[in-house]
PDB file of C-alpha atoms and ligand atoms in Angstrom:
ATOM      1  CA  UNK A   1      91.166 124.137  89.345  1.00  0.00           C
ATOM      2  CA  UNK A   2      88.526 121.973  87.919  1.00  0.00           C
ATOM      3  CA  UNK A   3      89.274 118.411  86.841  1.00  0.00           C
ATOM      4  CA  UNK A   4      86.760 118.642  83.880  1.00  0.00           C
ATOM      5  CA  UNK A   5      89.182 115.921  81.500  1.00  0.00           C
ATOM      6  CA  UNK A   6      92.659 114.389  81.418  1.00  0.00           C
ATOM      7  CA  UNK A   7      94.325 117.393  79.690  1.00  0.00           C
ATOM      8  CA  UNK A   8      92.734 119.412  82.387  1.00  0.00           C
ATOM      9  CA  UNK A   9      94.438 117.340  84.607  1.00  0.00           C
ATOM     10  CA  UNK A  10      97.541 117.273  82.588  1.00  0.00           C
ATOM     11  CA  UNK A  11      96.961 121.295  83.181  1.00  0.00           C
ATOM     12  CA  UNK A  12      96.325 121.057  86.910  1.00  0.00           C
ATOM     13  CA  UNK A  13      99.447 119.075  88.103  1.00  0.00           C
ATOM     14  CA  UNK A  14     101.404 120.947  85.537  1.00  0.00           C
ATOM     15  CA  UNK A  15     100.918 124.028  87.488  1.00  0.00           C
ATOM     16  CA  UNK A  16     102.434 122.602  90.487  1.00  0.00           C
ATOM     17  CA  UNK A  17     105.090 121.342  88.648  1.00  0.00           C
ATOM     18  CA  UNK A  18     104.291 117.936  88.338  1.00  0.00           C
ATOM     19  CA  UNK A  19     104.079 116.447  84.599  1.00  0.00           C
ATOM     20  CA  UNK A  20     101.763 113.345  84.004  1.00  0.00           C
ATOM     21  CA  UNK A  21     101.751 111.952  80.681  1.00  0.00           C
ATOM     22  CA  UNK A  22      97.914 111.141  79.085  1.00  0.00           C
ATOM     23  CA  UNK A  23      97.957 107.839  80.700  1.00  0.00           C
ATOM     24  CA  UNK A  24      98.197 108.638  84.725  1.00  0.00           C
ATOM     25  CA  UNK A  25      95.996 111.961  83.916  1.00  0.00           C
ATOM     26  CA  UNK A  26      93.250 109.864  82.481  1.00  0.00           C
ATOM     27  CA  UNK A  27      93.390 107.140  85.428  1.00  0.00           C
ATOM     28  CA  UNK A  28      93.304 110.726  87.648  1.00  0.00           C
ATOM     29  CA  UNK A  29      91.129 112.245  85.791  1.00  0.00           C
ATOM     30  CA  UNK A  30      88.062 108.962  86.112  1.00  0.00           C
ATOM     31  CA  UNK A  31      89.488 107.904  89.713  1.00  0.00           C
ATOM     32  CA  UNK A  32      88.624 112.486  90.615  1.00  0.00           C
ATOM     33  CA  UNK A  33      84.991 111.806  88.762  1.00  0.00           C
ATOM     34  CA  UNK A  34      84.164 108.626  90.132  1.00  0.00           C
ATOM     35  CA  UNK A  35      85.606 108.339  93.541  1.00  0.00           C
ATOM     36  CA  UNK A  36      87.385 105.786  93.899  1.00  0.00           C
ATOM     37  CA  UNK A  37      90.957 105.123  95.455  1.00  0.00           C
ATOM     38  CA  UNK A  38      93.935 105.223  92.878  1.00  0.00           C
ATOM     39  CA  UNK A  39      96.334 102.606  93.266  1.00  0.00           C
ATOM     40  CA  UNK A  40      99.745 103.481  91.671  1.00  0.00           C
ATOM     41  CA  UNK A  41     102.833 100.816  91.300  1.00  0.00           C
ATOM     42  CA  UNK A  42     105.830 101.337  89.949  1.00  0.00           C
ATOM     43  CA  UNK A  43     109.768 101.829  90.471  1.00  0.00           C
ATOM     44  CA  UNK A  44     111.076 103.922  93.448  1.00  0.00           C
ATOM     45  CA  UNK A  45     110.990 107.393  92.417  1.00  0.00           C
ATOM     46  CA  UNK A  46     109.230 107.419  89.970  1.00  0.00           C
ATOM     47  CA  UNK A  47     106.385 110.396  91.116  1.00  0.00           C
ATOM     48  CA  UNK A  48     104.037 108.035  93.480  1.00  0.00           C
ATOM     49  CA  UNK A  49     104.514 110.335  96.648  1.00  0.00           C
ATOM     50  CA  UNK A  50     105.036 113.674  94.670  1.00  0.00           C
ATOM     51  CA  UNK A  51     101.533 112.690  92.723  1.00  0.00           C
ATOM     52  CA  UNK A  52      99.672 112.601  96.220  1.00  0.00           C
ATOM     53  CA  UNK A  53     100.876 115.486  97.086  1.00  0.00           C
ATOM     54  CA  UNK A  54     100.547 117.529  93.312  1.00  0.00           C
ATOM     55  CA  UNK A  55      96.906 116.543  93.399  1.00  0.00           C
ATOM     56  CA  UNK A  56      96.458 118.138  97.305  1.00  0.00           C
ATOM     57  CA  UNK A  57      97.805 121.407  95.894  1.00  0.00           C
ATOM     58  CA  UNK A  58      95.928 121.472  92.584  1.00  0.00           C
ATOM     59  CA  UNK A  59      92.269 121.057  94.625  1.00  0.00           C
ATOM     60  CA  UNK A  60      94.317 122.746  98.063  1.00  0.00           C
ATOM     61  CA  UNK A  61      93.245 120.890 100.623  1.00  0.00           C
ATOM     62  CA  UNK A  62      95.140 119.490 102.808  1.00  0.00           C
ATOM     63  CA  UNK A  63      97.327 116.332 102.479  1.00  0.00           C
ATOM     64  CA  UNK A  64      96.785 113.687 105.145  1.00  0.00           C
ATOM     65  CA  UNK A  65      99.670 111.051 104.942  1.00  0.00           C
ATOM     66  CA  UNK A  66      99.377 107.826 106.069  1.00  0.00           C
ATOM     67  CA  UNK A  67     103.191 106.190 105.786  1.00  0.00           C
ATOM     68  CA  UNK A  68     102.720 102.497 106.454  1.00  0.00           C
ATOM     69  CA  UNK A  69     105.220  99.887 107.791  1.00  0.00           C
ATOM     70  CA  UNK A  70     105.617  96.508 108.889  1.00  0.00           C
ATOM     71  CA  UNK A  71     103.478  95.947 111.637  1.00  0.00           C
ATOM     72  CA  UNK A  72     101.323  98.723 111.738  1.00  0.00           C
ATOM     73  CA  UNK A  73      97.653  98.522 113.034  1.00  0.00           C
ATOM     74  CA  UNK A  74      94.626 100.112 113.355  1.00  0.00           C
ATOM     75  CA  UNK A  75      95.490 101.992 116.059  1.00  0.00           C
ATOM     76  CA  UNK A  76      98.150 103.951 114.127  1.00  0.00           C
ATOM     77  CA  UNK A  77      95.919 104.898 110.870  1.00  0.00           C
ATOM     78  CA  UNK A  78      92.857 105.692 113.004  1.00  0.00           C
ATOM     79  CA  UNK A  79      93.203 106.708 116.350  1.00  0.00           C
ATOM     80  CA  UNK A  80      94.752 106.490 120.130  1.00  0.00           C
ATOM     81  CA  UNK A  81      94.005 107.368 123.381  1.00  0.00           C
ATOM     82  CA  UNK A  82      96.719 109.982 124.991  1.00  0.00           C
ATOM     83  CA  UNK A  83      97.427 107.516 128.078  1.00  0.00           C
ATOM     84  CA  UNK A  84     100.043 110.105 129.945  1.00  0.00           C
ATOM     85  CA  UNK A  85      97.372 112.527 129.972  1.00  0.00           C
ATOM     86  CA  UNK A  86      94.851 110.687 130.885  1.00  0.00           C
ATOM     87  CA  UNK A  87      96.532 109.094 133.888  1.00  0.00           C
ATOM     88  CA  UNK A  88      96.964 113.094 134.878  1.00  0.00           C
ATOM     89  CA  UNK A  89      93.645 113.637 134.322  1.00  0.00           C
ATOM     90  CA  UNK A  90      92.835 110.912 137.018  1.00  0.00           C
ATOM     91  CA  UNK A  91      95.730 111.780 139.260  1.00  0.00           C
ATOM     92  CA  UNK A  92      94.370 115.489 138.942  1.00  0.00           C
ATOM     93  CA  UNK A  93      90.439 114.500 139.798  1.00  0.00           C
ATOM     94  CA  UNK A  94      91.439 112.396 143.074  1.00  0.00           C
ATOM     95  CA  UNK A  95      93.593 115.332 144.099  1.00  0.00           C
ATOM     96  CA  UNK A  96      90.613 118.221 143.729  1.00  0.00           C
ATOM     97  CA  UNK A  97      88.473 115.534 144.956  1.00  0.00           C
ATOM     98  CA  UNK A  98      87.258 114.624 148.666  1.00  0.00           C
ATOM     99  CA  UNK A  99      87.875 111.232 149.623  1.00  0.00           C
ATOM    100  CA  UNK A 100      85.295 108.533 148.795  1.00  0.00           C
ATOM    101  CA  UNK A 101      83.288 111.631 146.469  1.00  0.00           C
ATOM    102  CA  UNK A 102      85.028 110.430 143.295  1.00  0.00           C
ATOM    103  CA  UNK A 103      82.318 108.921 141.022  1.00  0.00           C
ATOM    104  CA  UNK A 104      84.213 105.964 139.014  1.00  0.00           C
ATOM    105  CA  UNK A 105      81.638 106.258 136.582  1.00  0.00           C
ATOM    106  CA  UNK A 106      81.818 109.609 135.499  1.00  0.00           C
ATOM    107  CA  UNK A 107      85.723 109.769 135.962  1.00  0.00           C
ATOM    108  CA  UNK A 108      85.587 106.952 133.573  1.00  0.00           C
ATOM    109  CA  UNK A 109      83.865 109.173 130.910  1.00  0.00           C
ATOM    110  CA  UNK A 110      86.039 112.014 131.249  1.00  0.00           C
ATOM    111  CA  UNK A 111      88.650 109.956 130.711  1.00  0.00           C
ATOM    112  CA  UNK A 112      87.499 108.981 127.004  1.00  0.00           C
ATOM    113  CA  UNK A 113      86.767 112.919 125.843  1.00  0.00           C
ATOM    114  CA  UNK A 114      88.524 114.454 122.543  1.00  0.00           C
ATOM    115  CA  UNK A 115      90.890 116.098 124.130  1.00  0.00           C
ATOM    116  CA  UNK A 116      92.674 112.538 125.031  1.00  0.00           C
ATOM    117  CA  UNK A 117      91.877 111.715 121.381  1.00  0.00           C
ATOM    118  CA  UNK A 118      95.075 111.371 119.562  1.00  0.00           C
ATOM    119  CA  UNK A 119      93.806 111.332 116.106  1.00  0.00           C
ATOM    120  CA  UNK A 120      95.579 109.628 113.332  1.00  0.00           C
ATOM    121  CA  UNK A 121      95.678 110.216 109.557  1.00  0.00           C
ATOM    122  CA  UNK A 122      92.549 108.036 108.421  1.00  0.00           C
ATOM    123  CA  UNK A 123      90.260 109.672 110.960  1.00  0.00           C
ATOM    124  CA  UNK A 124      91.730 112.829 110.493  1.00  0.00           C
ATOM    125  CA  UNK A 125      91.004 112.519 106.633  1.00  0.00           C
ATOM    126  CA  UNK A 126      87.320 111.864 107.224  1.00  0.00           C
ATOM    127  CA  UNK A 127      86.910 114.735 109.592  1.00  0.00           C
ATOM    128  CA  UNK A 128      88.947 117.244 107.618  1.00  0.00           C
ATOM    129  CA  UNK A 129      88.049 116.377 103.936  1.00  0.00           C
ATOM    130  CA  UNK A 130      88.203 117.474 101.258  1.00  0.00           C
ATOM    131  CA  UNK A 131      91.498 116.127 101.632  1.00  0.00           C
ATOM    132  CA  UNK A 132      93.801 114.092  99.959  1.00  0.00           C
ATOM    133  CA  UNK A 133      94.368 111.041 102.216  1.00  0.00           C
ATOM    134  CA  UNK A 134      97.989 109.371 100.994  1.00  0.00           C
ATOM    135  CA  UNK A 135      98.174 105.635 101.817  1.00  0.00           C
ATOM    136  CA  UNK A 136     102.016 105.443 101.232  1.00  0.00           C
ATOM    137  CA  UNK A 137     104.252 102.241 100.875  1.00  0.00           C
ATOM    138  CA  UNK A 138     101.116 100.114 101.546  1.00  0.00           C
ATOM    139  CA  UNK A 139     102.884  97.009 100.050  1.00  0.00           C
ATOM    140  CA  UNK A 140     105.105  97.091 103.685  1.00  0.00           C
ATOM    141  CA  UNK A 141     102.065  96.435 105.780  1.00  0.00           C
ATOM    142  CA  UNK A 142     100.979  92.945 106.685  1.00  0.00           C
ATOM    143  CA  UNK A 143      97.556  91.686 105.620  1.00  0.00           C
ATOM    144  CA  UNK A 144      95.455  92.313 108.777  1.00  0.00           C
ATOM    145  CA  UNK A 145      96.194  95.986 108.296  1.00  0.00           C
ATOM    146  CA  UNK A 146      95.038  95.565 104.283  1.00  0.00           C
ATOM    147  CA  UNK A 147      91.508  94.140 105.479  1.00  0.00           C
ATOM    148  CA  UNK A 148      91.152  97.215 107.910  1.00  0.00           C
ATOM    149  CA  UNK A 149      91.459  99.294 105.551  1.00  0.00           C
ATOM    150  CA  UNK A 150      89.535  97.762 102.654  1.00  0.00           C
ATOM    151  CA  UNK A 151      86.957  98.780 105.410  1.00  0.00           C
ATOM    152  CA  UNK A 152      87.748 102.325 105.733  1.00  0.00           C
ATOM    153  CA  UNK A 153      87.711 102.707 101.971  1.00  0.00           C
ATOM    154  CA  UNK A 154      83.801 100.978 101.846  1.00  0.00           C
ATOM    155  CA  UNK A 155      82.149 102.916 104.113  1.00  0.00           C
ATOM    156  CA  UNK A 156      84.051 105.756 104.725  1.00  0.00           C
ATOM    157  CA  UNK A 157      83.005 105.630 108.542  1.00  0.00           C
ATOM    158  CA  UNK A 158      84.406 104.841 111.800  1.00  0.00           C
ATOM    159  CA  UNK A 159      83.122 103.933 114.639  1.00  0.00           C
ATOM    160  CA  UNK A 160      85.080 104.906 118.512  1.00  0.00           C
ATOM    161  CA  UNK A 161      83.188 103.060 121.092  1.00  0.00           C
ATOM    162  CA  UNK A 162      84.236 105.793 123.334  1.00  0.00           C
ATOM    163  CA  UNK A 163      83.065 108.731 121.411  1.00  0.00           C
ATOM    164  CA  UNK A 164      80.392 107.017 118.461  1.00  0.00           C
ATOM    165  CA  UNK A 165      80.793 106.775 114.038  1.00  0.00           C
ATOM    166  CA  UNK A 166      82.711 109.555 112.396  1.00  0.00           C
ATOM    167  CA  UNK A 167      81.496 109.339 109.171  1.00  0.00           C
ATOM    168  CA  UNK A 168      83.195 111.869 105.816  1.00  0.00           C
ATOM    169  CA  UNK A 169      80.900 114.720 104.863  1.00  0.00           C
ATOM    170  CA  UNK A 170      82.483 114.402 101.616  1.00  0.00           C
ATOM    171  CA  UNK A 171      85.052 111.783 100.986  1.00  0.00           C
ATOM    172  CA  UNK A 172      88.885 112.288 100.475  1.00  0.00           C
ATOM    173  CA  UNK A 173      90.530 111.815  97.818  1.00  0.00           C
ATOM    174  CA  UNK A 174      92.882 108.904  98.135  1.00  0.00           C
ATOM    175  CA  UNK A 175      96.071 108.142  96.733  1.00  0.00           C
ATOM    176  CA  UNK A 176      97.888 104.507  97.768  1.00  0.00           C
ATOM    177  CA  UNK A 177     101.569 103.360  96.883  1.00  0.00           C
ATOM    178  CA  UNK A 178     102.913 100.546  96.453  1.00  0.00           C
ATOM    179  CA  UNK A 179     106.829  99.484  95.584  1.00  0.00           C
ATOM    180  CA  UNK A 180     105.489  96.192  95.038  1.00  0.00           C
ATOM    181  CA  UNK A 181     107.608  94.204  97.585  1.00  0.00           C
ATOM    182  CA  UNK A 182     104.521  91.635  97.881  1.00  0.00           C
ATOM    183  CA  UNK A 183     101.531  91.850  96.190  1.00  0.00           C
ATOM    184  CA  UNK A 184      97.944  93.400  97.378  1.00  0.00           C
ATOM    185  CA  UNK A 185      95.149  91.257  97.474  1.00  0.00           C
ATOM    186  CA  UNK A 186      92.514  91.611  94.972  1.00  0.00           C
ATOM    187  CA  UNK A 187      89.677  92.436  97.142  1.00  0.00           C
ATOM    188  CA  UNK A 188      91.591  95.942  97.694  1.00  0.00           C
ATOM    189  CA  UNK A 189      92.341  96.328  94.351  1.00  0.00           C
ATOM    190  CA  UNK A 190      89.130  95.615  92.844  1.00  0.00           C
ATOM    191  CA  UNK A 191      88.107  99.071  95.283  1.00  0.00           C
ATOM    192  CA  UNK A 192      90.907 101.307  93.591  1.00  0.00           C
ATOM    193  CA  UNK A 193      92.060 102.407  89.761  1.00  0.00           C
ATOM    194  CA  UNK A 194      95.138 100.684  89.611  1.00  0.00           C
ATOM    195  CA  UNK A 195      97.843 102.267  87.291  1.00  0.00           C
ATOM    196  CA  UNK A 196     101.559 101.274  86.766  1.00  0.00           C
ATOM    197  CA  UNK A 197     103.968 104.508  86.674  1.00  0.00           C
ATOM    198  CA  UNK A 198     106.838 103.743  84.778  1.00  0.00           C
ATOM    199  CA  UNK A 199     110.010 105.781  85.018  1.00  0.00           C
ATOM    200  CA  UNK A 200     109.673 108.659  82.097  1.00  0.00           C
ATOM    201  CA  UNK A 201     110.968 109.290  78.571  1.00  0.00           C
ATOM    202  CA  UNK A 202     113.889 111.586  78.190  1.00  0.00           C
ATOM    203  CA  UNK A 203     111.991 114.090  76.770  1.00  0.00           C
ATOM    204  CA  UNK A 204     108.900 114.228  79.833  1.00  0.00           C
ATOM    205  CA  UNK A 205     112.211 113.655  82.191  1.00  0.00           C
ATOM    206  CA  UNK A 206     114.281 116.147  80.852  1.00  0.00           C
ATOM    207  CA  UNK A 207     110.790 118.770  81.168  1.00  0.00           C
ATOM    208  CA  UNK A 208     110.778 117.654  84.808  1.00  0.00           C
ATOM    209  CA  UNK A 209     114.159 118.659  85.420  1.00  0.00           C
ATOM    210  CA  UNK A 210     113.672 122.070  84.424  1.00  0.00           C
ATOM    211  CA  UNK A 211     110.081 122.057  86.110  1.00  0.00           C
ATOM    212  CA  UNK A 212     111.551 121.034  89.462  1.00  0.00           C
ATOM    213  CA  UNK A 213     115.194 123.155  88.547  1.00  0.00           C
ATOM    214  CA  UNK A 214     114.557 126.145  86.753  1.00  0.00           C
ATOM    215  CA  UNK A 215     117.767 127.081  87.377  1.00  0.00           C
ATOM    216  CA  UNK A 216     119.444 124.084  85.809  1.00  0.00           C
ATOM    217  CA  UNK A 217     120.358 124.619  82.216  1.00  0.00           C
ATOM    218  CA  UNK A 218     118.622 122.696  78.696  1.00  0.00           C
ATOM    219  CA  UNK A 219     122.018 121.288  77.710  1.00  0.00           C
ATOM    220  CA  UNK A 220     123.194 119.636  81.199  1.00  0.00           C
ATOM    221  CA  UNK A 221     119.252 119.021  82.123  1.00  0.00           C
ATOM    222  CA  UNK A 222     119.939 117.076  78.903  1.00  0.00           C
ATOM    223  CA  UNK A 223     122.908 115.204  79.949  1.00  0.00           C
ATOM    224  CA  UNK A 224     121.844 114.208  82.941  1.00  0.00           C
ATOM    225  CA  UNK A 225     119.276 112.431  81.789  1.00  0.00           C
ATOM    226  CA  UNK A 226     120.721 111.134  78.581  1.00  0.00           C
ATOM    227  CA  UNK A 227     123.267 109.403  81.014  1.00  0.00           C
ATOM    228  CA  UNK A 228     120.194 108.212  83.576  1.00  0.00           C
ATOM    229  CA  UNK A 229     118.317 106.608  81.415  1.00  0.00           C
ATOM    230  CA  UNK A 230     120.849 104.407  79.681  1.00  0.00           C
ATOM    231  CA  UNK A 231     122.240 103.699  83.613  1.00  0.00           C
ATOM    232  CA  UNK A 232     118.170 102.187  83.819  1.00  0.00           C
ATOM    233  CA  UNK A 233     118.797  99.669  81.002  1.00  0.00           C
ATOM    234  CA  UNK A 234     122.252  98.142  82.845  1.00  0.00           C
ATOM    235  CA  UNK A 235     120.539  95.962  84.970  1.00  0.00           C
ATOM    236  CA  UNK A 236     121.598  97.766  88.507  1.00  0.00           C
ATOM    237  CA  UNK A 237     120.975  96.381  92.111  1.00  0.00           C
ATOM    238  CA  UNK A 238     119.198  99.416  92.262  1.00  0.00           C
ATOM    239  CA  UNK A 239     118.247 101.864  89.181  1.00  0.00           C
ATOM    240  CA  UNK A 240     117.715 105.687  89.720  1.00  0.00           C
ATOM    241  CA  UNK A 241     114.573 107.479  89.490  1.00  0.00           C
ATOM    242  CA  UNK A 242     113.564 110.633  88.948  1.00  0.00           C
ATOM    243  CA  UNK A 243     114.783 111.659  92.437  1.00  0.00           C
ATOM    244  CA  UNK A 244     118.276 110.152  91.791  1.00  0.00           C
ATOM    245  CA  UNK A 245     118.230 112.489  88.214  1.00  0.00           C
ATOM    246  CA  UNK A 246     117.059 115.698  90.435  1.00  0.00           C
ATOM    247  CA  UNK A 247     119.812 115.026  92.611  1.00  0.00           C
ATOM    248  CA  UNK A 248     122.203 114.649  90.413  1.00  0.00           C
ATOM    249  CA  UNK A 249     121.309 117.454  88.613  1.00  0.00           C
ATOM    250  CA  UNK A 250     121.190 119.622  91.695  1.00  0.00           C
ATOM    251  CA  UNK A 251     124.482 118.416  92.603  1.00  0.00           C
ATOM    252  CA  UNK A 252     126.334 119.541  89.776  1.00  0.00           C
ATOM    253  CA  UNK A 253     124.755 122.510  89.077  1.00  0.00           C
ATOM    254  CA  UNK A 254     126.038 123.293  93.079  1.00  0.00           C
ATOM    255  CA  UNK A 255     129.750 122.206  91.725  1.00  0.00           C
ATOM    256  CA  UNK A 256     128.659 124.764  88.667  1.00  0.00           C
ATOM    257  CA  UNK A 257     129.124 122.597  86.168  1.00  0.00           C
ATOM    258  CA  UNK A 258     127.665 123.651  83.252  1.00  0.00           C
ATOM    259  CA  UNK A 259     128.793 120.593  81.133  1.00  0.00           C
ATOM    260  CA  UNK A 260     128.987 117.453  81.944  1.00  0.00           C
ATOM    261  CA  UNK A 261     132.287 115.180  81.590  1.00  0.00           C
ATOM    262  CA  UNK A 262     133.488 112.253  81.873  1.00  0.00           C
ATOM    263  CA  UNK A 263     135.109 112.925  85.166  1.00  0.00           C
ATOM    264  CA  UNK A 264     132.905 114.910  86.274  1.00  0.00           C
ATOM    265  CA  UNK A 265     129.978 112.770  85.926  1.00  0.00           C
ATOM    266  CA  UNK A 266     133.073 109.955  87.824  1.00  0.00           C
ATOM    267  CA  UNK A 267     133.138 112.113  90.912  1.00  0.00           C
ATOM    268  CA  UNK A 268     129.733 112.781  91.374  1.00  0.00           C
ATOM    269  CA  UNK A 269     128.072 109.420  90.778  1.00  0.00           C
ATOM    270  CA  UNK A 270     127.379 109.528  94.328  1.00  0.00           C
ATOM    271  CA  UNK A 271     124.201 110.919  93.666  1.00  0.00           C
ATOM    272  CA  UNK A 272     123.034 108.746  91.574  1.00  0.00           C
ATOM    273  CA  UNK A 273     124.348 104.962  92.084  1.00  0.00           C
ATOM    274  CA  UNK A 274     124.077 103.765  95.946  1.00  0.00           C
ATOM    275  CA  UNK A 275     125.272 100.338  95.525  1.00  0.00           C
ATOM    276  CA  UNK A 276     129.060  99.904  95.755  1.00  0.00           C
ATOM    277  CA  UNK A 277     128.637  97.135  92.927  1.00  0.00           C
ATOM    278  CA  UNK A 278     126.376  99.848  91.063  1.00  0.00           C
ATOM    279  CA  UNK A 279     129.687 102.357  91.343  1.00  0.00           C
ATOM    280  CA  UNK A 280     132.336  99.919  90.146  1.00  0.00           C
ATOM    281  CA  UNK A 281     130.022  98.837  86.833  1.00  0.00           C
ATOM    282  CA  UNK A 282     128.958 101.810  85.757  1.00  0.00           C
ATOM    283  CA  UNK A 283     132.543 104.008  86.063  1.00  0.00           C
ATOM    284  CA  UNK A 284     133.833 101.383  83.765  1.00  0.00           C
ATOM    285  CA  UNK A 285     131.149 101.927  80.929  1.00  0.00           C
ATOM    286  CA  UNK A 286     130.619 105.720  81.933  1.00  0.00           C
ATOM    287  CA  UNK A 287     132.468 106.700  78.789  1.00  0.00           C
ATOM    288  CA  UNK A 288     130.315 104.508  76.506  1.00  0.00           C
ATOM    289  CA  UNK A 289     127.307 106.010  78.222  1.00  0.00           C
ATOM    290  CA  UNK A 290     128.469 109.401  78.009  1.00  0.00           C
ATOM    291  CA  UNK A 291     129.807 109.002  74.111  1.00  0.00           C
ATOM    292  CA  UNK A 292     126.520 107.751  73.619  1.00  0.00           C
TER     293      UNK A 292
HETATM  294  N1  LIG B   1     106.595 113.123  86.693  1.00  0.00           N
HETATM  295  C1  LIG B   1     106.695 114.183  87.597  1.00  0.00           C
HETATM  296  N2  LIG B   1     106.783 115.611  87.378  1.00  0.00           N
HETATM  297  C2  LIG B   1     107.878 115.962  88.713  1.00  0.00           C
HETATM  298  N3  LIG B   1     108.396 116.070  89.453  1.00  0.00           N
HETATM  299  C3  LIG B   1     108.285 114.504  89.843  1.00  0.00           C
HETATM  300  C4  LIG B   1     107.358 113.540  88.565  1.00  0.00           C
HETATM  301  N4  LIG B   1     107.803 112.630  89.182  1.00  0.00           N
HETATM  302  C5  LIG B   1     109.164 112.425  89.782  1.00  0.00           C
HETATM  303  N5  LIG B   1     109.136 113.988  89.857  1.00  0.00           N
HETATM  304  C6  LIG B   1     109.826 113.807  91.007  1.00  0.00           C
HETATM  305  O1  LIG B   1     110.665 112.853  91.666  1.00  0.00           O
HETATM  306  C7  LIG B   1     111.171 112.838  93.377  1.00  0.00           C
HETATM  307  C8  LIG B   1     110.547 111.077  94.001  1.00  0.00           C
HETATM  308  O2  LIG B   1     108.931 111.096  93.503  1.00  0.00           O
HETATM  309  P1  LIG B   1     108.555 110.011  94.371  1.00  0.00           P
HETATM  310  O3  LIG B   1     109.341 110.715  95.769  1.00  0.00           O
HETATM  311  O4  LIG B   1     107.312 111.385  94.302  1.00  0.00           O
HETATM  312  O5  LIG B   1     108.367 109.121  94.353  1.00  0.00           O
HETATM  313  P2  LIG B   1     108.092 108.104  95.220  1.00  0.00           P
HETATM  314  O6  LIG B   1     107.685 107.139  93.792  1.00  0.00           O
HETATM  315  O7  LIG B   1     106.777 107.452  95.387  1.00  0.00           O
HETATM  316  O8  LIG B   1     109.209 107.201  95.220  1.00  0.00           O
HETATM  317  P3  LIG B   1     109.531 105.645  96.432  1.00  0.00           P
HETATM  318  O9  LIG B   1     108.623 105.079  95.635  1.00  0.00           O
HETATM  319  O10 LIG B   1     110.989 106.072  96.618  1.00  0.00           O
HETATM  320  O11 LIG B   1     108.287 106.093  97.453  1.00  0.00           O
HETATM  321  C9  LIG B   1     110.322 114.120  93.875  1.00  0.00           C
HETATM  322  O12 LIG B   1     111.057 114.971  93.747  1.00  0.00           O
HETATM  323  C10 LIG B   1     109.341 114.149  93.022  1.00  0.00           C
HETATM  324  O13 LIG B   1     108.701 115.669  93.090  1.00  0.00           O
HETATM  325 MG1  LIG B   2     106.963 107.181  97.680  1.00  0.00          MG
END
């Protein structure tokens, strides 16, 4: 599918069940056309990861995901050597060769062969592109790792001392996501087009529920979204995202609920609210919310 305009992006993503608003569609359109990485920030559960999945589905290319975490370093993102297998290989070589006949240089060379290379997500993306590379939750990684990413995103080429340089024929489509647990560096941001994903409005969130869970009735979807949207303005420790809305609707549907009443809402709150303090607070306010 061709992403020839923001409207075309809305339609293409929509065909995978992902409902983007015009602002998001525009930045996706631009990132695609200008071959720039897309940096998405937003509250948890607002569809950042799902957007990368939808983009890969639209383009019918693999989604290669790099999940960032505290302490991640370049070898986990790029490549590693399969040490246990290298050792085994060396033992086999030794056993197969008569004493004194093993050429150390040759032996060493054979250790750094493609078959002992463990390609990690970034290397795979360079090799397999066209692909979508999702660098998920980049805010969890540290500064040093960010600098490494910047280098890769700038050149689309990495050099592996033992094997040579790997360059992407087509640069992969890159989506970076952050929950903003810390601020990213300006240098990385400068490379990217940036978009903050907000919680969807009432109408779009109902449409998302209907798109992801067609078995849930319009009426139930509206009720669930109505309450969830109010919960978001309650200053909870953890405001529910779209993920929680979907979970709640799914849970209610499973219980055979067609009409959300106060008692059922209170009983199934665990699908939406995950902190005890929040639960206490919400239970008290629930009748007001359900009336509103
Ligand atoms: N606009 C949307 N259209 C369709 N589905 C959506 C949309 N936004 C969110 N979802 C759905 O909501 C759920 C949560 O989305 P996702 O996991 O992408 O959120 P996230 O922003 O990556 O959250 P986190 O920050 O917690 O990783 C997924 O099931 C996703 O498919
Ligand atoms: Mg995510």
